[in-house]
Amino acid sequence: MQNKSRQQIAILDFGSQYTHLISRRLRDFSVLARIYPPDVKIDILQGENLIGLILSGGPKSVYDKTAIKYTNAIFDLKVPILGLCYGHQLIGQHFGGKVKSGKISEYGFAKLKIKNLKLNKNLKLKIKNYNASLFNKLPYNMRVWMSHGDSVVKAPAGFDILASTNDCAIAAMGDLSRNIYGLQFHPEVHHTKDKDKILHNFAVKICKARQDWKIDDLLTEIIKDIKKQAKNKKVFMLVSGGVDSSVAFALLEKSLGKKNVIGLHIDSGLMRKNESAQVIQDLAKTGFDDLNVVDASEIFLTRLHGISDPEQKRKIIGETYLDVAEEWFKKNVETIHESSILGQGTIYPDTIETGGTKHADIIKTHHNRIDRIQKMIKQGKVIEPLKNFYKDEVRAIGRKLNLSRHLLNRHPFPGPGLGIRVLCSESKINALKLPKLKLKKTALNCQILPIKSVGVQGDSRTYAYPLAVWGINNWNKLEKISTDLTNKYRNINRVIKVCWIRSEGMPKFQCKPNTYLTKERLNLLREINDILEQEIRKAKIYDKIWQFPVILVPLTLNGGESIILRPVESREAMTANFYKMSKSVLTKITYQIAKFTKIDAVFYDVTNKPPATIEWE
Ligand code: XMP
């Protein structure tokens, strides 16, 4: 990969949640892409065989005092340039256009109308270029994925407007003679329905990439890297039981030999039903039969008692994992070498959502990215063989290691487990500031709920209220309402549909105060989660759903609580859309949950990511 003469596209990272995804897409077309900071020294780029430049999105505004510093000379490199979101706005500003905060922010789907330059007589000269341009072989109408508050409102001289959406007049612009393009939307996320053609057109047609980068020997490369990093050190590996840590454990044992890797699975009490036993069994089947297990559920529950803030919960869970592990290793491993290192199954989205790159915002602190671990990383005491990959790549690596299909195809499960799927509340609940909902028709029955969840909008974290709606069953209609309302009202970051309530007439949901993590609440959620998993397996939709968080929330009608169903479709967790379940399966599921007397209501989350995240906390 370090071959200097190999063609490459440079990506400048302005802090987007999706920067790494751009390189991943290019990797899919066998094109090498490297990520650089925006203030990269120009001679570094000049020293490479650079064929193109991509400017990523980012959470800041280009016109702000705090705007990210970048090397001006990047615009003189004489290679094709593509700006995405923030990058598009930067091109707009740099070449003398105008960027402003829009009246309407766009988060989620938008319909892109591509201008037919061929029909414009004045642009005859550009026809040749147009055919080889970004939108080559794409329909004139296309669904794209937006996540922005600012917009380019005046294109710079020499730039044509190439496409618009209803809310964004300059959704794409380009100076076709110099091959400089800007897109307000995100072609790198797969919700932009271009089948990756835009990035392919940029790399192959515009930058003329040879497509000679191969990933066949990925596994060999990873094993080589592990050996180099671990040298003669012992690795203490924390295996949470999910796909990532199991694959990382198998990879480490394969690379370093069993005697150099000590695997520990900590049962935190926040696992799914029978999870620990299942993990041990699945790994043992393929020869990884030396996993140690410790039951630490009591200590996790004790430390989490009285805590309701999601970030605090995440940090406590991460710290407790480390404390329990340290104690176990001290007790059970004869000699702890000074040079031992900690192994983790961290994958790329864990890093980026924890603000892992220089300019990225913290959306959530992943359990394997708490401060203590960050310090150990700086000291070179952590090995994470999968940290540059996405879930689907991790699954592919797992298949190469012959890990069982059952283990690899299980829905992803977050490290903090059910701990972040049982929402808590404090005694004092702040009064809600309700936005004035102005809907065209008054027919929408809705209530803003007195709980909050985490979301991601325009690359920044949100912590806002869900809006419950009832009386609408059509998924497409619900998706539109959800996109429109979350775009329009800053304090709503989710829309959820009421599926069932234990009450007559118009419900008025209250937040149950002083509700924390308890064994009873965890058991209740564990049971419901298990029944749902069985139902979706029976209905043969388990593999169609990418992940299905089920969340217990302290919303009450008759003294009970509520369940939120959050099935999503996704490719790599950076973006997602809610899964549109058939009515018959949803009815069966709801019926099963309604049998639990402690449950007062069932909701279905109809929000995409962005503006909501997959998990609620
Ligand atoms: P969000 O909720 O940010 O989640 O859309 C994206 C993906 O990451 C998983 N997730 C985690 N995985 N440790 C993990 O190993 C964590 O702390 C963590 N938090 C979220 C989440 O389940 C989803 O698949």
XYZ file of C-alpha atoms and ligand atoms in Angstrom:
641
model
C 0.000 0.000 0.000
C 2.925 2.318 0.537
C 3.991 2.126 -3.106
C 4.813 5.689 -4.111
C 4.289 5.202 -7.802
C 0.806 3.791 -7.287
C -1.961 6.170 -8.330
C -3.973 7.542 -5.484
C -6.835 9.874 -4.708
C -6.286 12.055 -1.636
C -9.194 12.719 0.704
C -8.931 15.750 2.961
C -10.780 15.138 6.218
C -12.789 18.127 7.457
C -14.356 16.025 10.212
C -17.248 14.318 8.459
C -18.719 11.190 9.957
C -18.400 9.735 6.442
C -14.821 10.594 5.421
C -13.575 7.078 5.876
C -16.545 5.763 3.959
C -15.338 7.644 0.863
C -12.063 5.713 0.973
C -14.024 2.521 1.547
C -16.111 3.161 -1.601
C -12.998 3.822 -3.670
C -11.496 0.600 -2.271
C -14.551 -1.183 -3.650
C -13.539 0.040 -7.140
C -9.907 -1.070 -6.607
C -8.738 2.537 -6.341
C -6.291 3.475 -3.602
C -7.385 6.447 -1.488
C -5.547 7.973 1.457
C -6.952 10.335 4.068
C -5.003 13.497 4.992
C -5.628 16.416 7.377
C -6.822 19.599 5.574
C -3.624 21.438 6.501
C -1.419 18.750 4.939
C 1.875 20.125 3.606
C 1.538 20.564 -0.107
C 4.854 18.834 -0.858
C 3.480 15.668 0.751
C 0.668 15.610 -1.781
C 3.029 16.608 -4.580
C 5.276 13.693 -3.641
C 2.500 11.208 -4.375
C 1.164 10.037 -7.697
C -1.988 12.044 -7.113
C -4.783 11.761 -9.660
C -7.591 13.470 -7.757
C -8.633 15.220 -4.586
C -11.798 14.840 -2.522
C -12.782 17.359 0.161
C -14.964 15.720 2.797
C -17.934 17.054 4.718
C -17.608 18.352 8.265
C -19.546 19.745 11.233
C -18.346 23.386 10.979
C -19.372 26.334 8.803
C -16.892 27.504 6.178
C -17.585 31.159 7.037
C -17.094 30.713 10.814
C -14.102 32.114 12.706
C -13.471 28.556 13.867
C -13.515 27.181 10.302
C -10.904 24.508 9.752
C -7.540 25.698 8.423
C -6.586 24.199 5.101
C -3.691 24.419 2.709
C -4.743 26.931 0.058
C -2.357 25.452 -2.498
C -4.526 22.324 -2.780
C -6.537 24.257 -5.318
C -3.438 24.652 -7.516
C -2.579 20.971 -7.718
C -4.116 20.697 -11.199
C -5.937 17.451 -10.443
C -9.729 17.003 -10.545
C -11.404 18.053 -7.285
C -14.664 16.881 -5.757
C -16.106 18.642 -2.693
C -18.795 16.931 -0.642
C -21.093 18.916 1.672
C -18.581 21.077 3.643
C -16.113 20.463 0.810
C -18.691 21.717 -1.704
C -19.237 24.849 0.395
C -15.485 25.365 0.715
C -15.118 25.262 -3.079
C -18.037 27.702 -3.313
C -16.379 30.134 -0.908
C -12.794 29.683 -2.154
C -13.679 30.519 -5.761
C -15.757 33.584 -4.868
C -19.301 32.220 -4.500
C -21.526 32.714 -1.442
C -22.296 30.292 1.420
C -25.053 30.930 3.943
C -26.977 29.196 6.688
C -30.130 27.949 4.951
C -33.675 28.739 6.065
C -34.320 25.037 5.973
C -31.847 22.351 6.938
C -32.016 19.076 5.064
C -31.422 15.809 6.890
C -32.268 12.572 5.153
C -33.616 11.904 1.693
C -34.120 14.592 -0.948
C -35.049 14.352 -4.592
C -32.233 15.536 -6.837
C -33.069 16.950 -10.242
C -30.052 16.861 -12.519
C -29.960 19.668 -15.077
C -29.714 18.555 -18.641
C -26.810 20.615 -19.855
C -27.153 19.044 -23.282
C -30.390 20.930 -23.797
C -28.825 24.254 -23.024
C -27.653 25.747 -26.306
C -25.185 28.070 -24.621
C -23.384 25.128 -23.142
C -22.832 23.227 -26.381
C -19.120 23.321 -25.900
C -19.429 21.476 -22.633
C -21.391 18.552 -24.012
C -18.297 16.429 -24.488
C -17.253 16.969 -20.909
C -20.748 16.438 -19.620
C -20.914 12.931 -21.019
C -17.809 11.994 -19.092
C -18.859 13.832 -15.992
C -20.084 12.944 -12.531
C -23.649 12.221 -13.535
C -22.832 10.037 -16.492
C -25.419 7.247 -16.854
C -27.539 8.499 -13.994
C -31.261 9.293 -14.173
C -32.308 12.948 -14.139
C -34.302 12.319 -10.969
C -32.600 10.579 -8.107
C -32.957 10.110 -4.338
C -29.944 11.498 -2.543
C -28.873 11.729 1.095
C -28.528 15.168 2.651
C -27.217 16.283 6.031
C -26.607 20.044 6.104
C -27.649 23.388 7.549
C -25.484 25.674 5.317
C -25.782 25.947 1.533
C -23.948 27.493 -1.412
C -26.402 30.227 -2.415
C -24.335 31.724 -5.247
C -22.083 29.599 -7.431
C -18.606 31.020 -8.192
C -17.871 32.413 -11.662
C -17.159 29.627 -14.135
C -19.282 27.088 -12.254
C -22.543 25.710 -13.673
C -25.356 24.566 -11.470
C -25.632 20.866 -12.249
C -28.492 19.784 -9.979
C -31.028 21.037 -7.417
C -33.450 19.756 -4.825
C -36.638 21.454 -3.611
C -34.830 22.998 -0.655
C -31.380 23.459 -2.171
C -30.962 25.317 -5.460
C -27.248 24.484 -5.807
C -27.165 20.823 -4.829
C -24.404 20.188 -7.390
C -22.129 22.559 -9.264
C -19.106 22.172 -11.465
C -16.462 23.981 -13.417
C -16.346 21.440 -16.213
C -13.333 22.963 -17.929
C -11.178 22.593 -14.786
C -12.878 19.443 -13.488
C -13.825 20.936 -10.132
C -17.112 19.726 -8.709
C -19.138 20.294 -5.569
C -22.035 18.204 -4.242
C -24.164 19.279 -1.319
C -25.355 15.687 -0.778
C -23.380 12.594 0.218
C -22.758 10.158 -2.656
C -20.589 8.037 -0.333
C -23.545 6.860 1.767
C -25.499 4.136 0.111
C -28.831 5.878 0.700
C -27.913 8.104 -2.220
C -29.474 5.965 -4.881
C -26.741 6.200 -7.487
C -25.312 2.715 -6.891
C -21.964 4.432 -6.178
C -21.806 5.665 -9.794
C -20.976 9.272 -8.892
C -17.799 8.350 -7.008
C -17.022 5.766 -9.678
C -17.427 8.413 -12.404
C -15.201 10.793 -10.496
C -12.467 8.222 -9.882
C -12.533 6.336 -13.152
C -13.896 8.739 -15.784
C -12.643 12.058 -14.451
C -9.461 11.119 -12.559
C -8.758 8.219 -14.963
C -7.914 5.781 -12.175
C -6.409 2.488 -13.432
C -8.259 0.410 -10.773
C -5.235 -1.711 -9.941
C -5.466 -1.841 -6.144
C -6.373 -5.347 -4.925
C -7.820 -6.389 -1.601
C -7.391 -10.132 -2.118
C -4.449 -10.209 0.211
C -6.169 -8.166 2.922
C -5.975 -10.994 5.446
C -2.260 -11.535 4.815
C -1.664 -7.820 5.298
C -3.602 -7.724 8.583
C -1.748 -10.744 9.970
C 1.574 -9.165 9.043
C 0.559 -5.948 10.832
C -0.537 -7.834 13.967
C 2.792 -9.655 14.159
C 4.669 -6.396 13.726
C 2.697 -4.557 16.406
C 2.513 -7.344 18.998
C 6.120 -8.570 18.529
C 6.808 -10.710 21.633
C 4.137 -9.162 23.778
C 1.218 -11.040 25.308
C -2.221 -9.820 24.253
C -5.099 -9.673 26.735
C -8.168 -9.680 24.590
C -11.611 -8.564 25.743
C -14.234 -10.554 23.841
C -17.657 -8.968 24.299
C -19.271 -11.672 22.230
C -20.269 -9.596 19.240
C -19.073 -10.224 15.696
C -16.179 -7.749 15.879
C -14.471 -8.889 19.054
C -14.941 -12.549 18.127
C -13.303 -12.015 14.719
C -10.520 -9.935 16.313
C -9.864 -12.685 18.892
C -9.705 -15.359 16.196
C -7.387 -13.171 14.096
C -5.030 -12.551 17.022
C -4.866 -16.253 17.946
C -4.233 -17.168 14.321
C -1.472 -14.577 13.984
C 0.268 -14.923 17.344
C -0.589 -18.440 18.497
C -2.921 -19.405 21.334
C -0.314 -19.168 24.060
C 0.238 -15.480 23.391
C -3.414 -14.441 23.470
C -5.547 -14.599 26.593
C -9.213 -14.060 25.801
C -11.661 -12.909 28.439
C -15.416 -12.614 28.101
C -17.018 -10.498 30.813
C -20.676 -11.180 31.462
C -21.826 -7.671 32.371
C -25.434 -8.650 32.998
C -26.254 -6.394 30.048
C -26.142 -9.207 27.506
C -28.976 -10.748 25.525
C -30.596 -13.979 26.751
C -28.105 -16.903 26.912
C -25.572 -14.780 25.037
C -22.441 -15.706 26.981
C -22.996 -19.455 26.587
C -23.731 -19.023 22.898
C -20.523 -17.063 22.219
C -18.312 -19.613 23.943
C -19.990 -22.421 22.009
C -19.731 -20.650 18.629
C -16.035 -19.853 19.038
C -15.175 -23.308 20.357
C -16.747 -24.905 17.264
C -14.002 -23.482 15.077
C -11.129 -24.279 17.418
C -11.026 -21.059 19.453
C -11.870 -22.995 22.591
C -9.841 -21.228 25.262
C -12.038 -18.241 26.077
C -12.231 -17.388 29.793
C -15.487 -16.128 31.304
C -16.212 -14.013 34.367
C -19.620 -13.029 35.765
C -19.472 -9.355 36.761
C -23.149 -8.430 36.539
C -23.432 -7.272 40.152
C -20.608 -4.737 39.905
C -21.951 -3.290 36.643
C -25.448 -2.854 38.126
C -24.136 -1.326 41.328
C -22.074 1.248 39.457
C -24.887 2.132 37.082
C -27.447 2.665 39.818
C -28.892 6.186 39.849
C -27.338 7.145 36.498
C -29.506 8.346 33.623
C -27.239 10.386 31.335
C -26.346 8.245 28.283
C -22.739 9.407 28.012
C -22.180 8.812 31.723
C -23.655 5.318 31.405
C -21.368 4.571 28.458
C -18.292 5.760 30.323
C -19.134 3.775 33.466
C -19.651 0.625 31.404
C -16.326 1.113 29.586
C -14.447 1.767 32.861
C -16.033 -1.227 34.583
C -15.007 -3.542 31.741
C -11.412 -2.402 32.218
C -11.480 -2.685 36.024
C -12.953 -6.188 35.949
C -10.485 -7.267 33.274
C -7.470 -5.875 35.148
C -8.508 -7.632 38.325
C -9.118 -10.911 36.537
C -5.803 -10.835 34.707
C -3.944 -10.027 37.952
C -5.585 -12.946 39.724
C -5.425 -15.498 36.968
C -2.369 -14.866 34.870
C 0.872 -15.768 36.569
C 3.022 -12.992 35.228
C 1.697 -9.830 33.750
C 4.472 -8.549 31.581
C 5.114 -4.851 31.570
C 4.905 -5.064 27.842
C 1.485 -6.776 27.641
C -1.064 -5.093 25.446
C -4.836 -4.958 25.393
C -6.694 -6.359 22.378
C -10.045 -4.907 21.325
C -12.483 -5.574 18.493
C -12.939 -1.889 17.659
C -14.133 -1.246 14.098
C -14.109 2.003 12.182
C -17.551 3.442 13.113
C -16.645 3.074 16.823
C -13.703 5.408 16.274
C -15.388 8.053 14.217
C -18.552 8.364 16.313
C -16.407 8.976 19.376
C -14.897 11.988 17.633
C -11.925 9.824 16.732
C -10.631 11.987 13.934
C -9.265 15.466 14.492
C -12.265 17.544 13.428
C -15.131 15.114 14.089
C -17.798 15.742 16.726
C -18.432 13.216 19.536
C -21.741 11.547 18.758
C -21.358 8.784 21.358
C -18.473 7.552 23.448
C -18.111 3.938 22.446
C -17.273 1.615 25.315
C -13.869 0.893 23.768
C -12.997 4.567 23.365
C -13.203 5.918 26.920
C -10.400 8.252 28.106
C -8.433 5.497 29.845
C -8.285 3.495 26.626
C -7.411 6.594 24.592
C -4.414 7.106 26.913
C -3.338 3.476 26.512
C -3.631 3.851 22.728
C -1.260 6.828 22.860
C 1.203 4.701 24.875
C 1.020 1.954 22.232
C -0.646 -0.466 24.671
C -3.693 -1.366 22.578
C -3.980 -3.577 19.518
C -7.096 -3.310 17.348
C -6.656 -5.326 14.151
C -10.046 -4.307 12.723
C -10.006 -0.603 13.462
C -9.955 0.441 9.808
C -12.781 -1.796 8.656
C -16.540 -1.840 8.515
C -18.908 -4.525 9.669
C -19.375 -6.137 6.248
C -15.589 -6.328 5.752
C -15.229 -7.809 9.256
C -17.802 -10.450 8.377
C -15.852 -11.247 5.182
C -12.640 -11.635 7.208
C -14.531 -13.882 9.663
C -15.649 -16.062 6.766
C -12.032 -16.441 5.652
C -11.245 -17.630 9.199
C -14.079 -20.188 8.932
C -16.017 -18.739 11.862
C -19.557 -20.060 12.112
C -22.269 -18.492 9.993
C -24.436 -18.173 13.085
C -21.838 -16.043 14.861
C -21.003 -13.886 11.851
C -24.562 -13.236 10.747
C -25.976 -12.310 14.129
C -27.249 -8.772 14.278
C -24.588 -6.378 15.565
C -24.847 -5.700 19.296
C -23.248 -2.669 20.955
C -20.518 -3.204 23.575
C -22.537 -1.464 26.326
C -25.330 -3.926 25.494
C -28.790 -3.519 26.966
C -27.309 -0.856 29.247
C -27.947 1.696 26.524
C -31.257 0.160 25.465
C -32.876 0.606 28.868
C -33.527 4.344 29.109
C -33.509 5.874 32.586
C -34.972 9.034 34.080
C -34.208 11.229 37.058
C -36.702 12.484 39.598
C -36.727 16.038 38.352
C -38.000 16.287 34.817
C -37.515 19.586 33.075
C -40.608 21.082 31.532
C -40.686 20.513 27.798
C -40.374 23.362 25.420
C -42.807 22.356 22.749
C -42.225 23.781 19.300
C -45.355 25.030 17.609
C -46.074 22.300 15.139
C -47.446 23.849 12.018
C -48.744 21.082 9.844
C -50.631 21.642 6.628
C -53.496 19.480 7.832
C -54.541 19.360 11.443
C -55.250 15.647 11.066
C -51.911 14.561 12.521
C -52.383 13.165 16.015
C -49.107 13.615 17.790
C -47.389 14.264 21.091
C -43.838 15.271 21.867
C -42.666 12.749 24.425
C -40.986 13.666 27.722
C -37.832 11.618 27.065
C -34.731 12.286 24.983
C -32.519 10.312 22.646
C -29.250 10.830 20.792
C -29.124 11.733 17.110
C -26.693 12.990 14.479
C -27.472 15.961 12.259
C -25.059 17.751 9.959
C -22.193 15.702 11.490
C -23.034 16.947 15.021
C -24.558 15.277 18.062
C -28.143 16.047 19.059
C -29.996 15.099 22.241
C -33.643 15.852 21.606
C -37.251 14.699 21.903
C -39.128 12.078 19.911
C -42.500 12.914 18.432
C -45.126 10.163 18.712
C -47.717 10.024 15.932
C -50.714 7.789 15.650
C -53.419 7.040 13.098
C -51.022 6.651 10.126
C -49.948 3.229 8.891
C -48.384 3.903 5.511
C -44.577 3.610 5.906
C -43.798 6.017 3.048
C -46.111 8.650 4.491
C -44.519 8.171 7.902
C -41.048 8.471 6.393
C -41.992 11.746 4.747
C -43.507 13.147 7.955
C -40.438 12.048 9.865
C -38.004 13.637 7.395
C -40.017 16.864 7.111
C -40.556 17.380 10.839
C -37.026 16.545 11.943
C -35.695 18.892 9.254
C -37.971 21.664 10.375
C -37.905 21.438 14.172
C -34.522 21.355 15.888
C -35.837 19.864 19.133
C -37.326 16.810 17.463
C -34.782 14.249 16.291
C -37.049 11.208 15.947
C -40.576 10.348 14.926
C -42.129 7.169 16.298
C -45.405 5.544 15.357
C -47.715 4.318 18.092
C -48.458 0.629 17.366
C -50.431 -0.257 20.464
C -51.454 1.327 23.790
C -52.992 -0.042 26.968
C -55.563 2.733 27.188
C -58.779 4.017 25.670
C -59.021 7.332 23.879
C -56.248 9.872 23.351
C -53.123 8.821 25.248
C -51.088 11.281 27.286
C -47.695 9.791 27.917
C -45.860 10.743 31.106
C -42.280 10.125 32.043
C -41.907 7.809 35.028
C -39.458 9.510 37.402
C -36.599 7.806 39.266
C -36.346 4.960 36.826
C -32.875 3.444 36.617
C -31.142 0.298 35.453
C -32.345 -2.636 37.525
C -32.195 -6.399 37.175
C -35.984 -6.472 36.722
C -36.003 -3.966 33.882
C -33.096 -5.719 32.180
C -34.831 -9.099 32.505
C -38.049 -7.670 31.088
C -36.227 -6.290 28.043
C -34.188 -9.486 27.643
C -37.362 -11.574 27.480
C -39.090 -9.250 25.010
C -35.942 -9.063 22.876
C -35.714 -12.846 22.781
C -39.339 -13.289 21.724
C -38.914 -10.725 18.952
C -35.777 -12.418 17.680
C -37.680 -15.692 17.451
C -40.597 -13.995 15.667
C -38.439 -12.383 12.998
C -36.545 -15.633 12.452
C -39.886 -17.430 12.027
C -41.033 -14.756 9.581
C -37.723 -15.217 7.678
C -36.835 -11.540 7.861
C -33.907 -11.812 10.300
C -31.315 -11.527 7.518
C -33.160 -8.691 5.797
C -32.921 -6.526 8.897
C -29.420 -5.202 9.581
C -29.971 -4.588 13.281
C -33.042 -4.580 15.517
C -32.595 -2.651 18.761
C -35.537 -2.998 21.132
C -35.620 -0.241 23.720
C -37.338 -0.028 27.097
C -38.322 3.560 27.960
C -39.859 5.016 31.136
C -42.969 6.295 29.332
C -46.100 5.404 31.151
C -49.886 5.477 30.737
C -51.047 3.103 33.484
C -47.982 2.741 35.674
C -46.121 0.478 33.218
C -43.402 1.331 30.679
C -43.073 1.365 26.890
C -41.185 -0.536 24.222
C -39.710 0.998 21.099
C -38.983 -1.164 18.080
C -36.043 0.091 16.023
C -35.335 -2.311 13.114
C -33.026 -0.767 10.522
C -31.462 -1.493 7.171
C -27.858 -0.436 6.766
C -24.592 -1.374 5.128
C -22.027 -0.120 7.569
C -23.959 1.629 10.378
C -22.858 5.133 9.367
C -26.285 5.724 7.829
C -29.427 3.672 8.059
C -33.081 3.682 7.163
C -35.841 2.261 9.238
C -37.050 -1.166 8.118
C -40.566 -1.201 6.690
C -42.014 -4.300 8.316
C -45.058 -6.081 6.907
C -48.250 -5.387 8.788
C -48.820 -9.051 9.615
C -45.421 -9.531 11.285
C -45.711 -6.248 13.164
C -49.162 -7.226 14.445
C -47.807 -10.556 15.706
C -44.884 -8.881 17.435
C -47.059 -6.223 19.029
C -49.494 -8.858 20.232
C -46.662 -10.761 21.930
C -45.377 -7.647 23.684
C -48.845 -6.603 24.822
C -48.979 -9.828 26.870
C -46.382 -8.340 29.230
C -48.482 -6.609 31.866
C -45.648 -4.205 32.686
C -45.798 -2.738 29.187
C -48.249 0.093 28.449
C -47.370 0.901 24.839
C -45.425 -0.231 21.775
C -43.852 2.256 19.342
C -42.045 1.832 16.028
C -39.203 4.217 15.216
C -39.702 5.627 11.697
C -36.572 7.801 11.633
C -33.582 7.283 9.385
C -29.930 7.917 10.345
C -29.366 10.830 10.126
C -31.158 12.538 11.851
C -31.473 9.763 14.445
C -28.746 7.290 15.342
C -29.461 3.556 15.313
C -29.305 3.170 19.085
C -31.294 5.573 21.260
C -28.360 6.374 23.546
P -25.413 4.435 16.353
O -26.363 4.274 17.469
O -24.336 5.428 16.651
O -24.671 3.042 16.230
O -26.079 4.707 15.046
C -23.920 2.603 15.135
C -23.544 1.162 15.370
O -22.604 1.073 16.439
C -23.093 0.221 17.461
N -22.638 0.793 18.732
C -21.585 0.327 19.435
N -20.772 -0.721 19.229
N -19.607 -0.186 21.220
C -19.794 -0.987 20.144
O -19.070 -1.972 19.994
C -20.384 0.882 21.503
O -20.177 1.573 22.504
C -21.419 1.151 20.560
N -22.385 2.111 20.485
C -23.103 1.875 19.356
C -24.602 0.252 17.290
O -25.218 -0.879 17.856
C -24.723 0.304 15.784
O -24.561 -0.954 15.208
